[in-house]
């Protein structure tokens, strides 16, 4: 596994003094361009305690290594990402092990203040701030500033604070995989506040326990295996950051894919006063999202990169991204818009909101020129195509010749005789041989894209 280094540069530390919370920002892209330390919001969060503990939960996820909690290297804290779209503040983090994605959405009903800009940046979460957030209680409003101006009275000597932390490739790739996987989820259950508390507190105490949960009347019950309507919960301990928020819970929503006979990802959304806290879990506690392969088919299209350039021009940190509207404005088909959003998601520019069943725009600080290098299976598949390794043997069948042998591919099932497919049976996306065959057999694209209407 390789890593890049992310450098955070802050005007000063984030602080909580009395009821004044100042979140220090690092460099980021905004609606008005690249800014060293953008200022997004100044005003009041009407529900102080759930907001403070939700932010603390995000920070806890960023520090966590759920599969190997004592492993070395787990002490690096990746500062949360914050996006302001003019209507809400979205804060996101990813676990150190790459298997848990967390997001706190502060919605318009919880915010009363002035928006200065729209965009994405990182916010400093340091040790003293974590300690202060843990002490927040009561129902008094919290004065929140996202940006350097709010920190003028608390910055020590005006010194710039810099953090340099490793960002492993699997962590970067996880953001892209999550938005594609979550887009395939459906709402499976919704519990009212007290029912949600009873269910979560009644889960097995062993953190590594793997169970399935299935709706039962107005509640959820735990089962040992899949059943109609069931959702996989792999590693119940990965829901730990929900527990400090249960005293504020208004509802719990559970999302998952159509049931099948093996482990699957799931999402757990806690509705809080004026906000939502969401966890998306990988299929198994030891599996990070980076290897799931959900993005590969979309990225393998001949037009994906060019289409992403077109769609990217139309994104402007709107509260939601509508595929139909983007198709109308770009001249692309909805299928190509979805593939373009996948490409943008791999570059950290698109996320997915389950509650609103739609994408949203943000700009993570990743180098878009290295998108394909983050997906070695796709690079290997294209190399096979360029080498002429794919030979079509019949309708929907092919042979792919490699240094390791000749493999038989069945396109209808996405099957292959290679060891990868034998081990995973398609549960972690297509192998390189299936991808190469799909690229080879894909019809030549027709130019259906027009210049986007930017007005």
XYZ file of C-alpha atoms in Angstrom, residues 3-421:
419
model
C 0.586 6.741 0.665
C 0.578 10.367 -0.234
C 1.090 13.098 2.333
C -1.643 15.605 3.043
C -0.436 18.885 4.527
C -2.944 20.894 6.537
C -2.095 24.552 7.140
C -4.214 26.454 9.639
C -4.104 30.052 10.838
C -4.526 28.716 14.365
C -6.076 25.855 16.298
C -9.793 25.254 16.374
C -11.103 26.233 19.791
C -14.189 26.051 21.969
C -14.246 28.868 24.524
C -17.505 29.174 26.421
C -20.195 28.900 23.754
C -17.879 30.097 20.953
C -16.776 27.295 18.615
C -14.257 28.352 15.998
C -13.298 25.769 13.373
C -10.029 26.631 11.682
C -9.934 25.853 7.954
C -7.145 24.682 5.667
C -6.825 25.380 1.942
C -9.733 24.424 -0.277
C -11.682 25.019 -3.453
C -14.696 27.303 -3.213
C -17.277 28.759 -5.567
C -15.015 31.791 -5.873
C -11.813 29.805 -6.508
C -8.933 28.302 -4.547
C -8.524 29.952 -1.135
C -5.834 29.348 1.462
C -8.132 29.482 4.491
C -11.736 29.942 3.380
C -14.442 31.410 5.570
C -17.811 29.706 5.119
C -20.161 30.456 7.988
C -20.708 32.574 11.082
C -23.779 32.222 13.238
C -25.552 29.948 15.675
C -26.068 26.198 15.840
C -29.405 25.998 17.603
C -28.703 22.557 19.125
C -25.302 22.735 20.778
C -24.976 19.317 22.418
C -25.852 17.045 19.450
C -23.676 19.164 17.147
C -20.694 19.013 19.510
C -21.004 15.279 20.122
C -21.605 14.618 16.416
C -18.357 16.392 15.574
C -16.598 14.406 18.277
C -18.013 11.171 16.800
C -16.560 12.114 13.393
C -13.173 12.678 14.974
C -13.397 9.311 16.743
C -14.049 7.547 13.428
C -11.019 9.237 11.850
C -8.816 7.829 14.619
C -10.299 4.330 14.629
C -8.740 1.180 13.223
C -11.621 -1.200 13.819
C -10.095 -4.456 12.578
C -6.770 -4.049 14.378
C -7.360 -1.457 17.090
C -3.832 -1.790 18.512
C -2.031 -1.773 15.161
C 0.771 0.696 14.725
C 0.044 3.708 12.584
C -3.475 4.103 13.913
C -2.572 7.293 15.777
C -2.631 9.556 12.740
C -5.746 11.713 12.731
C -7.097 12.811 9.365
C -8.935 16.056 9.910
C -12.599 16.018 8.862
C -13.647 17.473 5.526
C -16.323 20.177 5.605
C -18.478 21.334 2.689
C -20.744 24.367 2.750
C -23.412 24.416 0.024
C -25.245 27.518 1.210
C -27.998 25.511 2.912
C -26.097 23.138 5.217
C -22.691 22.134 6.494
C -21.533 18.577 5.714
C -18.632 17.141 7.691
C -17.063 13.843 6.575
C -14.391 11.489 7.843
C -13.053 8.002 7.126
C -11.658 5.465 9.550
C -7.932 4.780 9.571
C -8.654 1.195 8.479
C -10.721 2.390 5.498
C -13.834 0.391 6.385
C -16.114 3.027 7.955
C -17.303 6.286 6.400
C -18.973 8.890 8.635
C -20.832 12.116 7.849
C -22.524 14.760 10.005
C -24.996 16.977 8.161
C -25.898 20.210 9.939
C -29.121 21.127 8.147
C -30.647 24.536 7.575
C -33.026 24.180 10.501
C -30.089 23.910 12.901
C -28.171 26.886 11.496
C -28.932 30.586 11.902
C -26.281 32.877 10.511
C -24.447 34.204 7.465
C -22.911 32.149 4.648
C -19.832 33.797 3.136
C -18.885 31.244 0.485
C -19.559 27.704 -0.738
C -16.893 25.058 -1.061
C -14.846 22.350 0.664
C -11.905 22.368 3.051
C -10.485 20.509 6.041
C -11.119 21.676 9.604
C -8.709 21.309 12.486
C -9.783 18.910 15.242
C -7.124 18.815 17.963
C -6.833 17.194 21.371
C -7.968 20.170 23.500
C -10.939 20.734 21.184
C -11.982 17.086 21.546
C -11.879 17.407 25.327
C -13.961 20.583 25.204
C -16.544 19.068 22.842
C -17.037 16.124 25.211
C -18.094 18.552 27.958
C -20.784 20.329 25.956
C -24.266 19.743 27.356
C -27.594 21.441 27.801
C -29.719 23.090 25.175
C -28.033 26.458 24.860
C -27.131 27.506 21.303
C -23.552 27.259 20.129
C -21.945 30.152 18.283
C -20.116 28.641 15.316
C -17.551 30.168 13.011
C -16.119 28.177 10.114
C -13.153 30.192 8.941
C -10.155 32.215 10.090
C -11.907 35.473 11.026
C -13.703 33.797 13.909
C -10.364 32.729 15.382
C -8.702 36.123 15.563
C -9.040 36.418 19.340
C -7.880 32.856 20.083
C -4.948 32.370 17.709
C -1.689 32.292 19.643
C 0.811 34.827 18.315
C -0.707 34.538 14.837
C 1.417 31.431 14.267
C 0.495 29.134 11.407
C -0.173 25.559 12.476
C 0.789 22.800 10.064
C -0.016 19.094 10.168
C 1.355 16.501 7.794
C -0.360 13.123 7.817
C -0.116 10.119 5.484
C -3.194 9.442 3.358
C -3.018 5.832 2.156
C -4.370 5.167 -1.321
C -7.039 2.854 0.062
C -8.385 5.751 2.153
C -8.605 7.971 -0.909
C -10.216 5.242 -3.015
C -12.718 4.533 -0.267
C -14.491 7.864 -0.759
C -15.195 6.942 -4.379
C -16.358 3.402 -3.616
C -18.731 4.566 -0.858
C -20.706 6.922 -3.072
C -21.199 4.241 -5.750
C -22.114 1.510 -3.259
C -24.488 3.748 -1.274
C -26.304 4.786 -4.460
C -27.434 1.146 -4.749
C -28.967 1.039 -1.257
C -32.656 1.157 -0.379
C -34.256 2.133 2.919
C -34.811 -1.174 4.748
C -36.079 -0.046 8.159
C -36.887 3.058 10.192
C -37.148 3.060 13.977
C -38.501 5.822 16.207
C -36.186 7.237 18.858
C -36.875 4.885 21.782
C -37.031 1.816 19.517
C -33.685 2.830 18.029
C -32.159 3.154 21.484
C -33.442 -0.279 22.547
C -32.190 -1.934 19.367
C -28.692 -0.439 19.410
C -28.192 -1.062 23.122
C -29.425 -4.616 22.709
C -26.891 -5.609 20.059
C -24.272 -8.240 20.941
C -21.551 -6.842 23.179
C -18.746 -8.497 21.238
C -17.439 -5.796 18.914
C -16.391 -8.275 16.210
C -19.798 -9.997 16.048
C -21.293 -10.310 12.550
C -25.105 -10.419 12.405
C -28.017 -9.669 10.117
C -30.941 -7.497 11.159
C -34.454 -7.794 9.781
C -37.576 -5.626 10.273
C -40.037 -7.026 12.774
C -43.113 -4.840 13.154
C -41.847 -1.446 14.298
C -38.563 -2.878 15.522
C -35.536 -4.743 14.205
C -34.483 -8.198 15.292
C -31.096 -9.863 15.001
C -30.626 -13.047 12.963
C -27.612 -15.228 12.247
C -27.984 -15.136 8.466
C -29.646 -13.427 5.513
C -33.424 -13.303 5.182
C -35.898 -11.344 3.036
C -35.414 -7.638 3.773
C -32.421 -8.242 6.059
C -29.386 -5.954 6.317
C -25.862 -7.143 7.044
C -24.165 -5.699 10.129
C -20.536 -6.777 10.025
C -18.669 -5.880 13.204
C -21.272 -4.428 15.567
C -18.534 -2.488 17.334
C -18.248 -0.256 14.292
C -21.534 1.384 15.353
C -19.935 2.530 18.627
C -19.915 6.224 17.705
C -23.726 6.148 17.505
C -24.094 5.393 21.207
C -23.111 8.814 22.677
C -25.703 10.352 20.322
C -28.622 8.127 21.351
C -29.891 10.598 23.955
C -30.587 13.010 21.091
C -31.957 10.428 18.646
C -35.264 11.097 16.913
C -35.062 8.141 14.530
C -32.731 5.491 13.109
C -32.826 4.576 9.417
C -31.097 1.487 8.057
C -30.113 1.155 4.398
C -28.777 -1.765 2.427
C -28.774 -3.532 -0.943
C -31.101 -6.330 -2.012
C -30.492 -9.321 0.206
C -28.152 -12.049 -1.006
C -26.271 -14.920 0.559
C -23.061 -13.159 1.505
C -21.863 -10.178 3.523
C -22.777 -6.741 2.189
C -22.244 -3.088 3.032
C -24.852 -1.202 5.031
C -25.638 2.339 6.182
C -26.942 3.541 9.552
C -28.400 7.035 9.765
C -29.280 8.632 13.083
C -31.655 11.582 12.880
C -30.793 14.236 15.453
C -32.442 17.630 16.122
C -31.731 19.595 12.924
C -28.986 17.230 11.768
C -28.127 13.696 10.630
C -25.228 11.420 11.517
C -24.539 8.619 9.015
C -22.209 5.626 9.103
C -21.541 3.424 6.069
C -19.887 0.085 6.887
C -17.886 -2.163 4.578
C -19.091 -5.783 4.134
C -16.661 -7.169 6.708
C -14.710 -5.510 9.498
C -11.357 -6.489 7.964
C -12.320 -5.144 4.520
C -11.768 -1.543 3.544
C -13.894 0.054 0.851
C -10.925 0.595 -1.446
C -10.963 -2.914 -2.909
C -14.695 -3.272 -3.503
C -14.428 -2.510 -7.236
C -17.852 -0.858 -7.520
C -16.426 1.987 -9.612
C -14.533 -0.054 -12.200
C -17.230 -0.606 -14.829
C -18.087 3.090 -14.957
C -14.430 4.140 -15.068
C -13.647 1.726 -17.900
C -15.852 3.563 -20.413
C -14.092 5.318 -23.262
C -15.941 8.558 -22.573
C -15.852 8.614 -18.770
C -12.974 11.058 -18.420
C -14.212 13.492 -21.091
C -17.769 13.274 -19.759
C -16.476 13.998 -16.264
C -14.910 17.208 -17.569
C -18.285 18.270 -18.973
C -20.256 17.394 -15.831
C -17.599 18.887 -13.577
C -18.105 22.260 -15.257
C -21.771 22.148 -14.251
C -21.173 21.489 -10.545
C -21.186 24.516 -8.293
C -21.588 23.195 -4.732
C -25.364 22.968 -5.102
C -27.246 21.278 -2.216
C -28.068 18.323 -4.507
C -26.954 17.026 -7.900
C -29.829 15.817 -10.087
C -28.852 13.339 -12.801
C -31.802 14.254 -15.034
C -30.984 17.958 -14.872
C -27.304 17.299 -15.604
C -28.305 15.122 -18.562
C -30.479 17.910 -19.965
C -27.802 20.560 -19.485
C -24.894 18.484 -20.782
C -26.542 16.605 -23.654
C -25.308 13.295 -22.201
C -27.473 10.269 -21.524
C -28.333 9.568 -17.855
C -26.108 6.462 -17.979
C -23.129 8.545 -19.091
C -23.888 11.156 -16.438
C -23.793 8.417 -13.775
C -20.461 7.149 -15.125
C -19.130 10.717 -15.143
C -20.231 11.151 -11.516
C -18.326 7.971 -10.665
C -15.232 9.415 -12.325
C -15.685 12.646 -10.384
C -16.287 10.670 -7.200
C -12.981 8.861 -7.668
C -11.322 12.264 -7.748
C -13.100 13.183 -4.507
C -15.562 15.583 -6.143
C -18.908 13.806 -5.561
C -20.591 12.157 -2.576
C -23.985 10.504 -2.060
C -26.698 11.430 0.446
C -28.945 8.469 1.306
C -31.594 10.559 3.060
C -32.099 12.648 -0.080
C -31.314 9.818 -2.537
C -28.995 12.067 -4.511
C -25.403 13.104 -5.106
C -23.734 16.220 -3.765
C -20.717 18.214 -4.889
C -17.549 18.607 -2.865
C -13.865 18.991 -3.690
C -11.416 16.794 -1.824
C -7.729 17.673 -2.195
C -6.803 14.760 -4.458
C -4.815 14.915 -7.671
C -7.271 14.028 -10.454
C -4.386 13.107 -12.758
C -3.768 10.008 -10.628
C -7.331 8.673 -10.602
C -6.517 5.635 -12.728
C -3.411 4.779 -10.702
C -5.722 4.346 -7.686
C -7.475 1.511 -9.568
C -4.780 -0.987 -10.610
C -7.330 -3.522 -11.922
C -8.526 -0.976 -14.462
C -4.961 -0.139 -15.510
C -4.208 -3.859 -15.896
C -7.373 -4.406 -17.963
C -6.484 -1.620 -20.378
C -2.974 -3.029 -20.717
C -4.497 -6.401 -21.684
C -6.656 -4.729 -24.336
C -3.672 -2.825 -25.768
C -1.667 -6.064 -25.898
C -4.399 -7.821 -27.888
C -4.889 -10.380 -25.115
C -8.668 -10.618 -25.543
C -10.079 -13.052 -28.115
C -13.846 -13.307 -28.558
C -14.889 -16.956 -28.786
C -18.671 -16.630 -29.101
C -21.679 -14.545 -28.076
C -20.778 -13.211 -24.630
C -17.662 -15.364 -24.205
C -13.961 -14.683 -24.576
C -10.480 -15.969 -23.816
C -7.930 -13.679 -22.196
C -4.292 -14.711 -22.525
C -1.862 -13.587 -19.827
C 1.549 -14.611 -18.573
C -0.237 -16.625 -15.904
C -2.416 -18.606 -18.303
C -5.506 -18.422 -20.501
C -8.780 -17.530 -18.780
C -12.337 -18.053 -19.962
C -14.703 -15.089 -19.505
C -18.517 -15.163 -19.495
C -19.878 -11.649 -19.910
C -23.488 -12.332 -18.948
C -22.556 -13.379 -15.420
C -19.289 -11.448 -15.327
C -17.556 -14.755 -14.583
C -13.973 -15.816 -15.141
C -11.789 -18.861 -14.519
C -9.066 -16.782 -12.828
C -8.199 -17.101 -9.107
C -9.631 -13.622 -8.344
C -13.107 -14.566 -9.540
